[in-house]
mmCIF file of C-alpha atoms in Angstrom:
data_model
loop_
_atom_site.group_PDB
_atom_site.id
_atom_site.type_symbol
_atom_site.label_atom_id
_atom_site.label_comp_id
_atom_site.label_asym_id
_atom_site.label_seq_id
_atom_site.Cartn_x
_atom_site.Cartn_y
_atom_site.Cartn_z
ATOM 1 C CA ILE A 1 142.224 132.049 71.019
ATOM 2 C CA LEU A 2 143.290 128.458 70.331
ATOM 3 C CA GLY A 3 144.352 126.642 73.465
ATOM 4 C CA PHE A 4 143.473 123.830 75.808
ATOM 5 C CA SER A 5 143.190 125.992 78.917
ATOM 6 C CA THR A 6 140.050 127.984 78.078
ATOM 7 C CA PRO A 7 136.588 126.799 76.997
ATOM 8 C CA PRO A 8 136.527 129.104 73.925
ATOM 9 C CA GLY A 9 139.893 127.694 72.864
ATOM 10 C CA ARG A 10 138.699 124.102 73.195
ATOM 11 C CA LEU A 11 135.509 124.989 71.324
ATOM 12 C CA SER A 12 137.501 126.556 68.483
ATOM 13 C CA MET A 13 139.718 123.497 68.214
ATOM 14 C CA MET A 14 136.691 121.209 68.133
ATOM 15 C CA ALA A 15 135.210 123.388 65.378
ATOM 16 C CA PHE A 16 138.395 122.972 63.320
ATOM 17 C CA ILE A 17 138.320 119.191 63.837
ATOM 18 C CA LEU A 18 134.641 118.955 62.847
ATOM 19 C CA ASN A 19 135.371 121.120 59.816
ATOM 20 C CA ALA A 20 138.121 118.707 58.768
ATOM 21 C CA LEU A 21 135.669 115.801 59.029
ATOM 22 C CA THR A 22 133.002 117.545 56.960
ATOM 23 C CA CYS A 23 135.581 118.629 54.385
ATOM 24 C CA ALA A 24 136.647 114.975 54.081
ATOM 25 C CA LEU A 25 133.077 114.248 53.010
ATOM 26 C CA GLY A 26 133.381 117.126 50.551
ATOM 27 C CA LEU A 27 136.475 115.463 49.093
ATOM 28 C CA LEU A 28 134.406 112.325 48.594
ATOM 29 C CA TYR A 29 131.663 114.120 46.686
ATOM 30 C CA PHE A 30 133.694 116.655 44.707
ATOM 31 C CA ILE A 31 137.127 115.085 44.149
ATOM 32 C CA ARG A 32 136.351 111.336 44.101
ATOM 33 C CA ARG A 33 140.020 110.448 43.576
ATOM 34 C CA GLY A 34 142.095 109.063 46.427
ATOM 35 C CA LYS A 35 145.369 110.258 44.933
ATOM 36 C CA GLN A 36 144.202 113.881 44.775
ATOM 37 C CA CYS A 37 142.884 114.177 48.341
ATOM 38 C CA LEU A 38 146.188 115.279 49.877
ATOM 39 C CA ASP A 39 146.744 117.862 47.119
ATOM 40 C CA PHE A 40 143.342 119.461 47.581
ATOM 41 C CA THR A 41 143.623 119.333 51.374
ATOM 42 C CA VAL A 42 146.965 121.121 51.409
ATOM 43 C CA THR A 43 145.718 123.647 48.839
ATOM 44 C CA VAL A 44 142.639 124.496 50.909
ATOM 45 C CA HIS A 45 144.706 124.915 54.069
ATOM 46 C CA PHE A 46 147.286 127.001 52.199
ATOM 47 C CA PHE A 47 144.560 129.393 51.068
ATOM 48 C CA HIS A 48 143.290 129.484 54.658
ATOM 49 C CA LEU A 49 146.813 130.390 55.815
ATOM 50 C CA LEU A 50 146.950 133.218 53.274
ATOM 51 C CA GLY A 51 143.518 134.444 54.353
ATOM 52 C CA CYS A 52 144.540 134.449 58.017
ATOM 53 C CA TRP A 53 147.754 136.251 57.146
ATOM 54 C CA VAL A 54 145.922 138.993 55.242
ATOM 55 C CA TYR A 55 143.114 139.322 57.799
ATOM 56 C CA ASN A 56 145.388 139.556 60.863
ATOM 57 C CA SER A 57 148.162 141.503 59.089
ATOM 58 C CA HIS A 58 150.806 139.142 60.440
ATOM 59 C CA PHE A 59 151.915 135.595 59.844
ATOM 60 C CA PRO A 60 150.457 133.034 62.303
ATOM 61 C CA SER A 61 153.204 132.213 64.765
ATOM 62 C CA THR A 62 151.543 130.414 67.671
ATOM 63 C CA LEU A 63 152.366 126.768 68.138
ATOM 64 C CA THR A 64 148.776 125.765 68.868
ATOM 65 C CA TRP A 65 147.564 127.281 65.581
ATOM 66 C CA TRP A 66 150.097 125.230 63.626
ATOM 67 C CA LEU A 67 149.430 122.036 65.592
ATOM 68 C CA VAL A 68 145.667 122.287 65.109
ATOM 69 C CA HIS A 69 146.067 122.836 61.376
ATOM 70 C CA ILE A 70 148.559 120.001 60.964
ATOM 71 C CA VAL A 71 146.148 117.658 62.751
ATOM 72 C CA CYS A 72 143.283 118.922 60.587
ATOM 73 C CA ILE A 73 145.298 118.398 57.399
ATOM 74 C CA ALA A 74 146.157 114.855 58.463
ATOM 75 C CA LEU A 75 142.567 114.025 59.412
ATOM 76 C CA MET A 76 141.031 115.538 56.301
ATOM 77 C CA ALA A 77 143.490 113.880 53.934
ATOM 78 C CA ALA A 78 143.420 110.449 55.602
ATOM 79 C CA ILE A 79 139.644 110.227 55.986
ATOM 80 C CA GLY A 80 139.013 111.713 52.545
ATOM 81 C CA GLU A 81 141.424 109.274 50.930
ATOM 82 C CA TYR A 82 139.877 106.337 52.811
ATOM 83 C CA LEU A 83 136.377 107.295 51.682
ATOM 84 C CA CYS A 84 137.456 107.880 48.087
ATOM 85 C CA MET A 85 139.308 104.559 47.966
ATOM 86 C CA ARG A 86 136.192 102.740 49.158
ATOM 87 C CA ILE A 87 134.274 104.222 46.230
ATOM 88 C CA GLU A 88 137.080 103.499 43.748
ATOM 89 C CA LEU A 89 137.406 99.860 44.816
ATOM 90 C CA ARG A 90 133.755 98.951 44.411
ATOM 91 C CA GLU A 91 132.935 96.145 42.044
ATOM 92 C CA ILE A 92 131.977 97.222 38.552
ATOM 93 C CA PRO A 93 128.669 95.619 37.593
ATOM 94 C CA LEU A 94 129.086 93.645 34.395
ATOM 95 C CA ASN A 95 125.464 92.784 33.812
ATOM 96 C CA SER A 96 123.816 96.061 32.896
ATOM 97 C CA ALA A 97 120.734 94.590 31.209
ATOM 98 C CA PRO A 98 117.533 94.782 33.234
ATOM 99 C CA LYS A 99 116.311 91.516 34.705
ATOM 100 C CA SER A 100 113.066 90.184 33.322
ATOM 101 C CA ASN A 101 110.555 88.157 35.293
ATOM 102 C CA VAL A 102 110.034 84.988 33.292
#
C-alpha cells in the first residue's frame, strides 16, 4: 500500500511521517534524555517490525516500506534529540527563594 503513485499510498506515508513527529514529542515528555532518544526510537520501530511480521505472516520486503521506516527513524530520533537537548541545556536557576516586595 505504500507508494508514491497512489493517493492511499501517499496518505499512508504522510501518516507515518506525522507519527514520527508526534513520537518525537513523546520522547521529549517520557524520555527527557538526548542520549537515549535513538535507542528508544530503534526499539519502538523494531517492535513495529515484529508486529508487522507476525500480522502479515511474512517479513516486510518492499523497498518503500523500508525507506519510509528509515526516514521515520531518522526524523523521530533527530527531532526528539533536538527537543531533549533544548530542555537539558536550559539554565539552572540558582536563586530559588521567593522574591519579596520591599
